[in-house]
mmCIF file of C-alpha atoms and ligand atoms in Angstrom:
data_model
loop_
_atom_site.group_PDB
_atom_site.id
_atom_site.type_symbol
_atom_site.label_atom_id
_atom_site.label_comp_id
_atom_site.label_asym_id
_atom_site.label_seq_id
_atom_site.Cartn_x
_atom_site.Cartn_y
_atom_site.Cartn_z
ATOM 1 C CA UNK A 1 -25.683 6.434 25.516
ATOM 2 C CA UNK A 2 -24.526 8.997 23.068
ATOM 3 C CA UNK A 3 -21.230 8.615 21.353
ATOM 4 C CA UNK A 4 -19.111 11.679 21.510
ATOM 5 C CA UNK A 5 -15.683 11.385 20.052
ATOM 6 C CA UNK A 6 -14.335 14.553 21.590
ATOM 7 C CA UNK A 7 -15.204 13.645 25.159
ATOM 8 C CA UNK A 8 -13.767 10.156 24.952
ATOM 9 C CA UNK A 9 -10.527 10.524 23.059
ATOM 10 C CA UNK A 10 -8.301 8.486 25.324
ATOM 11 C CA UNK A 11 -5.086 10.317 24.556
ATOM 12 C CA UNK A 12 -5.309 14.005 23.616
ATOM 13 C CA UNK A 13 -4.043 14.341 20.063
ATOM 14 C CA UNK A 14 -1.343 16.751 21.238
ATOM 15 C CA UNK A 15 0.176 13.932 23.325
ATOM 16 C CA UNK A 16 0.775 11.902 20.173
ATOM 17 C CA UNK A 17 3.175 14.474 18.724
ATOM 18 C CA UNK A 18 6.616 12.987 18.343
ATOM 19 C CA UNK A 19 5.547 9.516 19.454
ATOM 20 C CA UNK A 20 7.097 6.527 17.735
ATOM 21 C CA UNK A 21 5.159 4.814 14.962
ATOM 22 C CA UNK A 22 5.147 1.718 17.226
ATOM 23 C CA UNK A 23 3.106 3.600 19.814
ATOM 24 C CA UNK A 24 0.887 5.345 17.282
ATOM 25 C CA UNK A 25 0.015 1.942 15.760
ATOM 26 C CA UNK A 26 -1.505 0.893 19.078
ATOM 27 C CA UNK A 27 -2.806 4.167 20.507
ATOM 28 C CA UNK A 28 -3.523 6.776 17.839
ATOM 29 C CA UNK A 29 -7.132 7.383 16.894
ATOM 30 C CA UNK A 30 -8.497 5.302 19.701
ATOM 31 C CA UNK A 31 -12.016 6.249 20.661
ATOM 32 C CA UNK A 32 -13.965 5.136 23.696
ATOM 33 C CA UNK A 33 -17.666 5.220 24.302
ATOM 34 C CA UNK A 34 -19.292 5.601 27.703
ATOM 35 C CA UNK A 35 -18.839 1.841 28.166
ATOM 36 C CA UNK A 36 -15.087 2.431 28.544
ATOM 37 C CA UNK A 37 -14.283 -0.650 26.451
ATOM 38 C CA UNK A 38 -10.559 -1.366 26.203
ATOM 39 C CA UNK A 39 -10.547 -2.569 22.594
ATOM 40 C CA UNK A 40 -11.884 -0.414 19.791
ATOM 41 C CA UNK A 41 -15.655 -0.354 19.465
ATOM 42 C CA UNK A 42 -17.279 -1.249 16.166
ATOM 43 C CA UNK A 43 -20.247 0.735 14.853
ATOM 44 C CA UNK A 44 -22.050 -1.359 12.248
ATOM 45 C CA UNK A 45 -24.758 1.176 11.542
ATOM 46 C CA UNK A 46 -25.703 2.766 8.250
ATOM 47 C CA UNK A 47 -27.197 5.917 9.765
ATOM 48 C CA UNK A 48 -27.311 8.014 12.935
ATOM 49 C CA UNK A 49 -30.155 9.706 14.794
ATOM 50 C CA UNK A 50 -30.627 13.240 16.107
ATOM 51 C CA UNK A 51 -32.024 14.646 19.326
ATOM 52 C CA UNK A 52 -34.361 16.955 17.447
ATOM 53 C CA UNK A 53 -35.361 18.224 14.043
ATOM 54 C CA UNK A 54 -33.222 21.281 14.686
ATOM 55 C CA UNK A 55 -30.178 19.116 15.367
ATOM 56 C CA UNK A 56 -30.815 17.126 12.200
ATOM 57 C CA UNK A 57 -30.945 20.385 10.253
ATOM 58 C CA UNK A 58 -27.702 21.581 11.882
ATOM 59 C CA UNK A 59 -25.928 18.327 11.010
ATOM 60 C CA UNK A 60 -27.121 18.400 7.419
ATOM 61 C CA UNK A 61 -26.292 22.085 7.140
ATOM 62 C CA UNK A 62 -22.779 21.432 8.386
ATOM 63 C CA UNK A 63 -23.120 23.842 11.346
ATOM 64 C CA UNK A 64 -22.799 20.952 13.805
ATOM 65 C CA UNK A 65 -20.158 18.294 13.263
ATOM 66 C CA UNK A 66 -21.235 14.691 13.690
ATOM 67 C CA UNK A 67 -22.249 11.560 11.907
ATOM 68 C CA UNK A 68 -25.159 11.432 9.477
ATOM 69 C CA UNK A 69 -24.746 8.377 7.322
ATOM 70 C CA UNK A 70 -21.949 5.803 6.988
ATOM 71 C CA UNK A 71 -21.250 6.601 3.351
ATOM 72 C CA UNK A 72 -20.101 9.973 4.762
ATOM 73 C CA UNK A 73 -18.545 9.136 8.125
ATOM 74 C CA UNK A 74 -18.555 6.291 10.631
ATOM 75 C CA UNK A 75 -16.756 6.311 14.003
ATOM 76 C CA UNK A 76 -14.903 3.013 13.446
ATOM 77 C CA UNK A 77 -13.755 4.170 10.022
ATOM 78 C CA UNK A 78 -12.704 7.521 11.499
ATOM 79 C CA UNK A 79 -10.637 5.738 14.143
ATOM 80 C CA UNK A 80 -8.801 3.831 11.419
ATOM 81 C CA UNK A 81 -8.292 7.050 9.431
ATOM 82 C CA UNK A 82 -6.923 8.893 12.463
ATOM 83 C CA UNK A 83 -4.524 6.065 13.290
ATOM 84 C CA UNK A 84 -3.042 5.641 9.817
ATOM 85 C CA UNK A 85 -2.812 9.438 9.337
ATOM 86 C CA UNK A 86 -0.833 9.711 12.588
ATOM 87 C CA UNK A 87 1.443 6.843 11.553
ATOM 88 C CA UNK A 88 2.177 8.414 8.156
ATOM 89 C CA UNK A 89 2.598 11.866 9.683
ATOM 90 C CA UNK A 90 -0.219 13.197 7.486
ATOM 91 C CA UNK A 91 -2.893 15.719 8.380
ATOM 92 C CA UNK A 92 -5.824 13.618 7.295
ATOM 93 C CA UNK A 93 -6.738 10.212 5.868
ATOM 94 C CA UNK A 94 -9.702 9.022 3.821
ATOM 95 C CA UNK A 95 -10.499 5.294 3.996
ATOM 96 C CA UNK A 96 -11.842 3.529 0.918
ATOM 97 C CA UNK A 97 -13.355 0.169 -0.002
ATOM 98 C CA UNK A 98 -10.118 -1.067 -1.632
ATOM 99 C CA UNK A 99 -6.665 0.078 -2.633
ATOM 100 C CA UNK A 100 -7.929 0.636 -6.167
ATOM 101 C CA UNK A 101 -10.776 2.788 -4.824
ATOM 102 C CA UNK A 102 -8.121 4.874 -3.036
ATOM 103 C CA UNK A 103 -6.293 5.477 -6.322
ATOM 104 C CA UNK A 104 -9.507 6.076 -8.269
ATOM 105 C CA UNK A 105 -10.842 8.519 -5.667
ATOM 106 C CA UNK A 106 -7.559 10.448 -5.661
ATOM 107 C CA UNK A 107 -7.584 10.727 -9.451
ATOM 108 C CA UNK A 108 -11.274 11.597 -9.742
ATOM 109 C CA UNK A 109 -10.992 14.259 -7.047
ATOM 110 C CA UNK A 110 -7.740 15.892 -8.125
ATOM 111 C CA UNK A 111 -7.498 15.443 -11.914
ATOM 112 C CA UNK A 112 -9.692 16.633 -14.742
ATOM 113 C CA UNK A 113 -10.045 16.013 -18.442
ATOM 114 C CA UNK A 114 -6.979 17.269 -20.302
ATOM 115 C CA UNK A 115 -4.608 16.603 -17.413
ATOM 116 C CA UNK A 116 -1.575 14.378 -17.831
ATOM 117 C CA UNK A 117 -0.035 11.856 -15.439
ATOM 118 C CA UNK A 118 3.471 10.391 -15.401
ATOM 119 C CA UNK A 119 3.519 6.986 -13.754
ATOM 120 C CA UNK A 120 6.264 4.462 -13.092
ATOM 121 C CA UNK A 121 6.065 1.478 -15.405
ATOM 122 C CA UNK A 122 6.219 -1.252 -12.782
ATOM 123 C CA UNK A 123 3.101 -0.226 -10.822
ATOM 124 C CA UNK A 124 0.503 -2.726 -9.633
ATOM 125 C CA UNK A 125 -1.160 -4.255 -12.718
ATOM 126 C CA UNK A 126 -4.641 -2.899 -12.022
ATOM 127 C CA UNK A 127 -3.257 0.597 -11.413
ATOM 128 C CA UNK A 128 -1.848 0.361 -14.905
ATOM 129 C CA UNK A 129 -5.272 -0.661 -16.268
ATOM 130 C CA UNK A 130 -7.007 2.133 -14.347
ATOM 131 C CA UNK A 131 -4.768 4.772 -15.924
ATOM 132 C CA UNK A 132 -4.506 3.280 -19.430
ATOM 133 C CA UNK A 133 -8.097 2.217 -19.940
ATOM 134 C CA UNK A 134 -10.373 4.176 -17.608
ATOM 135 C CA UNK A 135 -8.671 7.491 -16.847
ATOM 136 C CA UNK A 136 -7.871 7.744 -20.566
ATOM 137 C CA UNK A 137 -11.587 7.415 -21.308
ATOM 138 C CA UNK A 138 -12.163 10.595 -19.306
ATOM 139 C CA UNK A 139 -9.408 12.515 -21.056
ATOM 140 C CA UNK A 140 -6.568 11.962 -18.600
ATOM 141 C CA UNK A 141 -3.520 10.698 -20.455
ATOM 142 C CA UNK A 142 -0.727 8.773 -18.729
ATOM 143 C CA UNK A 143 2.902 8.283 -19.739
ATOM 144 C CA UNK A 144 4.791 5.367 -18.242
ATOM 145 C CA UNK A 145 8.472 5.671 -17.438
ATOM 146 C CA UNK A 146 11.217 3.763 -15.672
ATOM 147 C CA UNK A 147 10.960 4.282 -11.900
ATOM 148 C CA UNK A 148 14.674 4.913 -11.468
ATOM 149 C CA UNK A 149 15.520 6.957 -14.592
ATOM 150 C CA UNK A 150 15.140 10.624 -13.575
ATOM 151 C CA UNK A 151 15.886 11.843 -17.122
ATOM 152 C CA UNK A 152 12.882 9.898 -18.446
ATOM 153 C CA UNK A 153 10.613 11.525 -15.848
ATOM 154 C CA UNK A 154 11.890 14.954 -16.847
ATOM 155 C CA UNK A 155 11.378 14.222 -20.552
ATOM 156 C CA UNK A 156 7.758 13.169 -20.069
ATOM 157 C CA UNK A 157 6.680 16.290 -18.170
ATOM 158 C CA UNK A 158 4.233 18.415 -20.199
ATOM 159 C CA UNK A 159 2.516 21.703 -19.394
ATOM 160 C CA UNK A 160 -0.611 19.628 -18.564
ATOM 161 C CA UNK A 161 1.190 17.228 -16.208
ATOM 162 C CA UNK A 162 -0.623 17.375 -12.870
ATOM 163 C CA UNK A 163 0.455 14.150 -11.173
ATOM 164 C CA UNK A 164 3.524 11.931 -10.742
ATOM 165 C CA UNK A 165 2.602 8.484 -9.446
ATOM 166 C CA UNK A 166 4.968 5.809 -8.121
ATOM 167 C CA UNK A 167 5.345 2.719 -5.984
ATOM 168 C CA UNK A 168 8.645 2.301 -4.189
ATOM 169 C CA UNK A 169 10.069 -0.286 -3.852
ATOM 170 C CA UNK A 170 8.477 -1.557 -7.046
ATOM 171 C CA UNK A 171 6.680 -4.853 -7.511
ATOM 172 C CA UNK A 172 8.172 -7.361 -8.195
ATOM 173 C CA UNK A 173 11.717 -6.147 -8.935
ATOM 174 C CA UNK A 174 12.188 -4.019 -5.783
ATOM 175 C CA UNK A 175 13.519 -0.971 -7.642
ATOM 176 C CA UNK A 176 13.776 2.064 -5.389
ATOM 177 C CA UNK A 177 12.805 5.577 -6.495
ATOM 178 C CA UNK A 178 14.527 8.728 -5.294
ATOM 179 C CA UNK A 179 11.466 10.341 -3.733
ATOM 180 C CA UNK A 180 13.053 13.721 -2.967
ATOM 181 C CA UNK A 181 14.158 14.123 -6.601
ATOM 182 C CA UNK A 182 10.715 13.183 -7.966
ATOM 183 C CA UNK A 183 8.991 15.453 -5.448
ATOM 184 C CA UNK A 184 11.176 18.363 -6.560
ATOM 185 C CA UNK A 185 10.364 17.642 -10.208
ATOM 186 C CA UNK A 186 6.635 17.447 -9.478
ATOM 187 C CA UNK A 187 6.583 20.660 -7.478
ATOM 188 C CA UNK A 188 8.624 22.584 -10.027
ATOM 189 C CA UNK A 189 5.880 21.705 -12.510
ATOM 190 C CA UNK A 190 2.839 22.359 -10.336
ATOM 191 C CA UNK A 191 2.066 18.647 -10.147
ATOM 192 C CA UNK A 192 1.186 16.388 -7.209
ATOM 193 C CA UNK A 193 3.580 13.642 -6.176
ATOM 194 C CA UNK A 194 1.631 10.526 -5.198
ATOM 195 C CA UNK A 195 3.320 7.507 -3.588
ATOM 196 C CA UNK A 196 1.686 4.097 -3.200
ATOM 197 C CA UNK A 197 3.316 3.070 0.101
ATOM 198 C CA UNK A 198 1.770 -0.380 0.202
ATOM 199 C CA UNK A 199 5.062 -2.297 0.233
ATOM 200 C CA UNK A 200 6.793 -0.414 3.044
ATOM 201 C CA UNK A 201 3.914 0.855 5.187
ATOM 202 C CA UNK A 202 4.632 3.831 7.493
ATOM 203 C CA UNK A 203 6.670 1.494 9.681
ATOM 204 C CA UNK A 204 9.468 1.303 7.087
ATOM 205 C CA UNK A 205 8.990 4.475 5.034
ATOM 206 C CA UNK A 206 7.125 7.748 5.461
ATOM 207 C CA UNK A 207 6.933 9.335 1.994
ATOM 208 C CA UNK A 208 5.484 12.657 3.227
ATOM 209 C CA UNK A 209 8.868 13.267 4.887
ATOM 210 C CA UNK A 210 10.512 12.849 1.461
ATOM 211 C CA UNK A 211 8.289 15.355 -0.298
ATOM 212 C CA UNK A 212 5.268 13.272 -1.322
ATOM 213 C CA UNK A 213 1.934 15.102 -1.331
ATOM 214 C CA UNK A 214 -0.311 12.070 -1.106
ATOM 215 C CA UNK A 215 0.110 8.505 0.103
ATOM 216 C CA UNK A 216 -1.971 5.600 -1.140
ATOM 217 C CA UNK A 217 -2.389 2.275 0.638
ATOM 218 C CA UNK A 218 -3.978 -0.968 -0.224
ATOM 219 C CA UNK A 219 -4.902 -1.849 3.366
ATOM 220 C CA UNK A 220 -5.567 -5.344 2.031
ATOM 221 C CA UNK A 221 -1.861 -6.085 2.222
ATOM 222 C CA UNK A 222 0.352 -5.390 5.260
ATOM 223 C CA UNK A 223 -2.052 -3.092 7.144
ATOM 224 C CA UNK A 224 -4.377 -6.049 7.699
ATOM 225 C CA UNK A 225 -1.571 -8.524 7.176
ATOM 226 C CA UNK A 226 -3.727 -11.549 7.808
ATOM 227 C CA UNK A 227 -5.656 -11.827 4.566
ATOM 228 C CA UNK A 228 -9.105 -10.999 5.936
ATOM 229 C CA UNK A 229 -10.375 -7.822 4.272
ATOM 230 C CA UNK A 230 -10.070 -5.651 1.187
ATOM 231 C CA UNK A 231 -9.634 -1.930 1.840
ATOM 232 C CA UNK A 232 -7.602 1.158 1.089
ATOM 233 C CA UNK A 233 -6.732 4.605 2.350
ATOM 234 C CA UNK A 234 -5.439 7.954 1.075
ATOM 235 C CA UNK A 235 -3.317 10.179 3.359
ATOM 236 C CA UNK A 236 -2.271 13.794 2.854
ATOM 237 C CA UNK A 237 -2.857 17.441 3.696
ATOM 238 C CA UNK A 238 -6.376 18.460 4.755
ATOM 239 C CA UNK A 239 -7.125 20.574 1.679
ATOM 240 C CA UNK A 240 -6.413 17.684 -0.711
ATOM 241 C CA UNK A 241 -8.048 15.059 1.519
ATOM 242 C CA UNK A 242 -11.218 17.168 1.707
ATOM 243 C CA UNK A 243 -11.418 16.933 -2.087
ATOM 244 C CA UNK A 244 -10.871 13.157 -2.018
ATOM 245 C CA UNK A 245 -13.472 12.853 0.737
ATOM 246 C CA UNK A 246 -15.899 14.889 -1.350
ATOM 247 C CA UNK A 247 -15.593 12.439 -4.222
ATOM 248 C CA UNK A 248 -15.912 9.449 -1.909
ATOM 249 C CA UNK A 249 -19.010 10.845 -0.255
ATOM 250 C CA UNK A 250 -20.664 11.329 -3.645
ATOM 251 C CA UNK A 251 -19.447 8.200 -5.412
ATOM 252 C CA UNK A 252 -19.576 5.818 -2.451
ATOM 253 C CA UNK A 253 -16.538 3.483 -2.439
ATOM 254 C CA UNK A 254 -16.319 3.820 1.361
ATOM 255 C CA UNK A 255 -14.813 1.395 3.851
ATOM 256 C CA UNK A 256 -17.232 -0.678 5.910
ATOM 257 C CA UNK A 257 -17.098 -0.334 9.717
ATOM 258 C CA UNK A 258 -16.325 -4.024 10.083
ATOM 259 C CA UNK A 259 -13.355 -3.811 7.724
ATOM 260 C CA UNK A 260 -12.143 -0.641 9.463
ATOM 261 C CA UNK A 261 -12.201 -2.527 12.759
ATOM 262 C CA UNK A 262 -10.174 -5.404 11.295
ATOM 263 C CA UNK A 263 -7.635 -2.909 9.920
ATOM 264 C CA UNK A 264 -7.442 -1.153 13.313
ATOM 265 C CA UNK A 265 -6.531 -4.495 14.872
ATOM 266 C CA UNK A 266 -4.073 -5.121 12.044
ATOM 267 C CA UNK A 267 -2.297 -1.812 12.607
ATOM 268 C CA UNK A 268 -1.658 -2.674 16.248
ATOM 269 C CA UNK A 269 0.714 -5.479 15.271
ATOM 270 C CA UNK A 270 2.044 -3.847 12.087
ATOM 271 C CA UNK A 271 5.395 -2.667 13.527
ATOM 272 C CA UNK A 272 6.361 -6.064 14.961
ATOM 273 C CA UNK A 273 5.080 -7.876 11.860
ATOM 274 C CA UNK A 274 7.067 -5.614 9.516
ATOM 275 C CA UNK A 275 10.271 -6.262 11.433
ATOM 276 C CA UNK A 276 9.674 -10.024 11.231
ATOM 277 C CA UNK A 277 8.924 -9.777 7.481
ATOM 278 C CA UNK A 278 12.135 -7.766 6.935
ATOM 279 C CA UNK A 279 14.336 -10.145 8.944
ATOM 280 C CA UNK A 280 13.016 -13.212 7.140
ATOM 281 C CA UNK A 281 13.174 -11.593 3.690
ATOM 282 C CA UNK A 282 16.775 -10.444 4.099
ATOM 283 C CA UNK A 283 17.891 -13.860 5.252
ATOM 284 C CA UNK A 284 16.038 -15.589 2.393
ATOM 285 C CA UNK A 285 17.388 -13.115 -0.187
ATOM 286 C CA UNK A 286 20.961 -13.841 0.913
ATOM 287 C CA UNK A 287 20.268 -17.575 0.912
ATOM 288 C CA UNK A 288 18.681 -17.414 -2.556
ATOM 289 C CA UNK A 289 21.664 -15.461 -3.918
ATOM 290 C CA UNK A 290 23.891 -18.411 -2.970
ATOM 291 C CA UNK A 291 21.768 -21.020 -4.804
ATOM 292 C CA UNK A 292 23.281 -22.396 -8.015
ATOM 293 C CA UNK A 293 19.862 -22.559 -9.743
ATOM 294 C CA UNK A 294 19.239 -18.834 -9.161
ATOM 295 C CA UNK A 295 20.367 -16.371 -11.814
ATOM 296 C CA UNK A 296 19.487 -13.105 -10.029
ATOM 297 C CA UNK A 297 17.827 -11.952 -6.791
ATOM 298 C CA UNK A 298 15.953 -8.663 -6.451
ATOM 299 C CA UNK A 299 15.793 -7.258 -2.913
ATOM 300 C CA UNK A 300 16.837 -3.762 -1.847
ATOM 301 C CA UNK A 301 18.442 -5.151 1.311
ATOM 302 C CA UNK A 302 21.159 -6.896 -0.704
ATOM 303 C CA UNK A 303 24.468 -5.100 -1.169
ATOM 304 C CA UNK A 304 24.242 -6.162 -4.831
ATOM 305 C CA UNK A 305 21.032 -4.126 -5.309
ATOM 306 C CA UNK A 306 21.696 -1.024 -7.455
ATOM 307 C CA UNK A 307 19.699 1.289 -5.137
ATOM 308 C CA UNK A 308 20.779 -0.325 -1.872
ATOM 309 C CA UNK A 309 22.258 2.933 -0.514
ATOM 310 C CA UNK A 310 19.145 4.940 -1.448
ATOM 311 C CA UNK A 311 16.889 2.323 0.150
ATOM 312 C CA UNK A 312 18.965 2.614 3.329
ATOM 313 C CA UNK A 313 18.387 6.373 3.342
ATOM 314 C CA UNK A 314 14.672 6.317 2.645
ATOM 315 C CA UNK A 315 13.593 3.169 4.449
ATOM 316 C CA UNK A 316 14.154 1.835 7.941
ATOM 317 C CA UNK A 317 13.821 -1.721 6.605
ATOM 318 C CA UNK A 318 13.764 -3.360 3.185
ATOM 319 C CA UNK A 319 10.330 -4.953 3.294
ATOM 320 C CA UNK A 320 8.966 -8.445 2.883
ATOM 321 C CA UNK A 321 8.749 -8.829 -0.892
ATOM 322 C CA UNK A 322 11.561 -10.202 -3.035
ATOM 323 C CA UNK A 323 11.839 -11.813 -6.414
ATOM 324 C CA UNK A 324 14.394 -13.890 -8.248
ATOM 325 C CA UNK A 325 15.063 -15.412 -11.638
ATOM 326 C CA UNK A 326 15.603 -19.140 -11.768
ATOM 327 C CA UNK A 327 17.887 -20.422 -14.493
ATOM 328 C CA UNK A 328 15.595 -21.388 -17.384
ATOM 329 C CA UNK A 329 12.139 -20.150 -18.387
ATOM 330 C CA UNK A 330 8.487 -20.558 -17.523
ATOM 331 C CA UNK A 331 8.794 -24.331 -17.191
ATOM 332 C CA UNK A 332 11.488 -24.060 -14.519
ATOM 333 C CA UNK A 333 9.706 -21.237 -12.692
ATOM 334 C CA UNK A 334 6.440 -23.204 -12.569
ATOM 335 C CA UNK A 335 8.226 -26.412 -11.521
ATOM 336 C CA UNK A 336 9.880 -24.508 -8.682
ATOM 337 C CA UNK A 337 6.567 -23.020 -7.511
ATOM 338 C CA UNK A 338 4.688 -26.317 -7.790
ATOM 339 C CA UNK A 339 7.288 -28.203 -5.739
ATOM 340 C CA UNK A 340 6.751 -26.051 -2.628
ATOM 341 C CA UNK A 341 4.210 -27.486 -0.194
ATOM 342 C CA UNK A 342 3.648 -25.071 2.687
ATOM 343 C CA UNK A 343 4.057 -21.719 0.948
ATOM 344 C CA UNK A 344 0.742 -20.522 -0.550
ATOM 345 C CA UNK A 345 0.552 -20.203 -4.319
ATOM 346 C CA UNK A 346 -1.329 -16.923 -4.519
ATOM 347 C CA UNK A 347 -0.780 -13.476 -5.950
ATOM 348 C CA UNK A 348 -1.680 -11.801 -2.675
ATOM 349 C CA UNK A 349 1.142 -10.232 -0.695
ATOM 350 C CA UNK A 350 1.801 -8.656 2.668
ATOM 351 C CA UNK A 351 0.397 -11.592 4.584
ATOM 352 C CA UNK A 352 1.869 -13.306 7.666
ATOM 353 C CA UNK A 353 1.767 -16.440 5.494
ATOM 354 C CA UNK A 354 4.463 -16.629 2.841
ATOM 355 C CA UNK A 355 3.095 -16.529 -0.707
ATOM 356 C CA UNK A 356 4.686 -17.344 -4.043
ATOM 357 C CA UNK A 357 3.633 -16.307 -7.531
ATOM 358 C CA UNK A 358 4.737 -16.198 -11.160
ATOM 359 C CA UNK A 359 4.307 -12.505 -12.092
ATOM 360 C CA UNK A 360 4.439 -13.028 -15.883
ATOM 361 C CA UNK A 361 1.254 -15.115 -15.852
ATOM 362 C CA UNK A 362 -0.569 -13.668 -12.813
ATOM 363 C CA UNK A 363 -0.059 -10.153 -11.422
ATOM 364 C CA UNK A 364 1.522 -8.844 -14.612
ATOM 365 C CA UNK A 365 -0.183 -11.251 -17.034
ATOM 366 C CA UNK A 366 -2.266 -8.521 -18.663
ATOM 367 C CA UNK A 367 0.772 -6.498 -19.750
ATOM 368 C CA UNK A 368 1.686 -6.665 -23.434
ATOM 369 C CA UNK A 369 4.865 -8.595 -24.260
ATOM 370 C CA UNK A 370 6.660 -5.272 -24.884
ATOM 371 C CA UNK A 371 5.527 -3.823 -21.548
ATOM 372 C CA UNK A 372 6.592 -7.017 -19.784
ATOM 373 C CA UNK A 373 10.005 -6.860 -21.403
ATOM 374 C CA UNK A 374 10.415 -3.192 -20.458
ATOM 375 C CA UNK A 375 9.332 -3.886 -16.879
ATOM 376 C CA UNK A 376 11.704 -6.856 -16.589
ATOM 377 C CA UNK A 377 8.881 -9.358 -16.028
ATOM 378 C CA UNK A 378 10.537 -12.385 -17.591
ATOM 379 C CA UNK A 379 9.158 -15.933 -17.708
ATOM 380 C CA UNK A 380 11.762 -17.184 -15.217
ATOM 381 C CA UNK A 381 10.852 -14.620 -12.552
ATOM 382 C CA UNK A 382 9.355 -15.814 -9.251
ATOM 383 C CA UNK A 383 8.043 -13.449 -6.573
ATOM 384 C CA UNK A 384 7.866 -14.279 -2.895
ATOM 385 C CA UNK A 385 6.040 -12.267 -0.267
ATOM 386 C CA UNK A 386 7.909 -13.470 2.783
ATOM 387 C CA UNK A 387 5.727 -14.158 5.796
ATOM 388 C CA UNK A 388 6.579 -14.496 9.456
ATOM 389 C CA UNK A 389 6.980 -18.281 9.676
ATOM 390 C CA UNK A 390 10.351 -19.549 10.966
ATOM 391 C CA UNK A 391 12.846 -18.809 8.214
ATOM 392 C CA UNK A 392 14.366 -22.293 8.525
ATOM 393 C CA UNK A 393 11.000 -23.830 7.627
ATOM 394 C CA UNK A 394 10.712 -21.504 4.635
ATOM 395 C CA UNK A 395 14.130 -22.617 3.422
ATOM 396 C CA UNK A 396 13.067 -26.274 3.716
ATOM 397 C CA UNK A 397 10.013 -25.578 1.559
ATOM 398 C CA UNK A 398 11.941 -23.546 -1.015
ATOM 399 C CA UNK A 399 14.611 -26.259 -1.115
ATOM 400 C CA UNK A 400 11.858 -28.526 -2.493
ATOM 401 C CA UNK A 401 11.662 -26.122 -5.425
ATOM 402 C CA UNK A 402 15.400 -26.318 -6.017
ATOM 403 C CA UNK A 403 15.348 -30.119 -5.726
ATOM 404 C CA UNK A 404 12.679 -30.228 -8.440
ATOM 405 C CA UNK A 405 14.961 -28.224 -10.758
ATOM 406 C CA UNK A 406 17.811 -30.692 -10.278
ATOM 407 C CA UNK A 407 15.729 -33.539 -11.699
HETATM 408 C C1 LIG B 501 -2.889 -4.707 -4.122
HETATM 409 C C2 LIG B 501 -2.327 -3.396 -4.490
HETATM 410 C C3 LIG B 501 -3.153 -2.347 -4.906
HETATM 411 C C4 LIG B 501 -4.646 -2.516 -5.051
HETATM 412 O O1 LIG B 501 -5.246 -2.731 -3.821
HETATM 413 P P1 LIG B 501 -6.641 -3.538 -3.651
HETATM 414 O O2 LIG B 501 -6.870 -3.445 -2.183
HETATM 415 O O3 LIG B 501 -6.419 -4.905 -4.160
HETATM 416 O O4 LIG B 501 -7.661 -2.795 -4.434
HETATM 417 C C5 LIG B 501 -2.568 -1.149 -5.208
HETATM 418 N N1 LIG B 501 -1.240 -0.964 -5.109
HETATM 419 C C6 LIG B 501 -0.413 -1.952 -4.723
HETATM 420 C C7 LIG B 501 1.053 -1.705 -4.640
HETATM 421 C C8 LIG B 501 -0.919 -3.200 -4.401
HETATM 422 O O5 LIG B 501 -0.092 -4.186 -4.041
#
């Protein structure tokens, strides 16, 4: 049996136009082999064969499209790429071995020595390290600014600025960036606007519609949502994605077919999971705000959040991650975390299981004291990635934390 993607696309791509993200999550990018399997097939093969020497030559020469080697393309990986691209409303996607590989591949493909990046200060800790330590080594300098202070972004733009990079909402303080304003600033300065959309996923926010050029995902988080695989993906226009693909093909941080298959399954339930995460998180945020031992709650769904109105405009839901400051310092924050019993103490997020972490000593532990202070990562800050358990059971577990603080 030969696999031919074009003959077995179940829904013509033109049919997908205008479909809801809920439908795309289940149907987009689906491929079927001659076996007419209902679920997505998995192709755990490193290479592909040809009918003849002439066909091999045509494939290698690029005259005939088709698979050669799984560092280049693999049908299961392509199905995942097609599905997430459709969900984000992007022309093309390039899957990578991790979220960090997605960011690295984007930078390596689209930046060069002498270029300058402006990045929001609160980005994922390793993203910070990648820019400060490794990109700097290759002559790409990065300035870090407050996500929500447009004047700071404008001040940091230089003639060599080629990229603006953000996460919105930010981790762990849920600050929300004005994407249209940052996109306009980037484009007025011939720079790319890159958005790490890990926290919202295309179900809650589609940054390309707000002017972003490129979207980054750590598929490890909500796209899988069940803590099984590490992976990433870059989405954007074909001309830019071809460059990212070119780097990936040469450097090799590709996604494995097995992981792509897990992520395909993850995407199918992403819309209903995201709604459950949002409902639980909003209820917990409101409940936390009413607790006497809580000094401050950070969640864009709260009326008290400074960018609540902007979040309402840009997002169709407020996401599953929230954080709060307990009254006190590290001792109180740790006592609170340690008193929970069901909630997992882990820095991972975006899982159906609720997780709790102390950012100052885990996810943001490598930041200097000054950077922590500027990013608002205080010792009394606790972050929760709210899962899809019954919210009443989550409150019971978190109440154990509050009871420990009363002692
Ligand atoms: C986890 C994460 C990353 C890195 O992804 P990995 O899959 O762990 O490499 C990047 N950005 C954000 C916002 C993340 O949460």
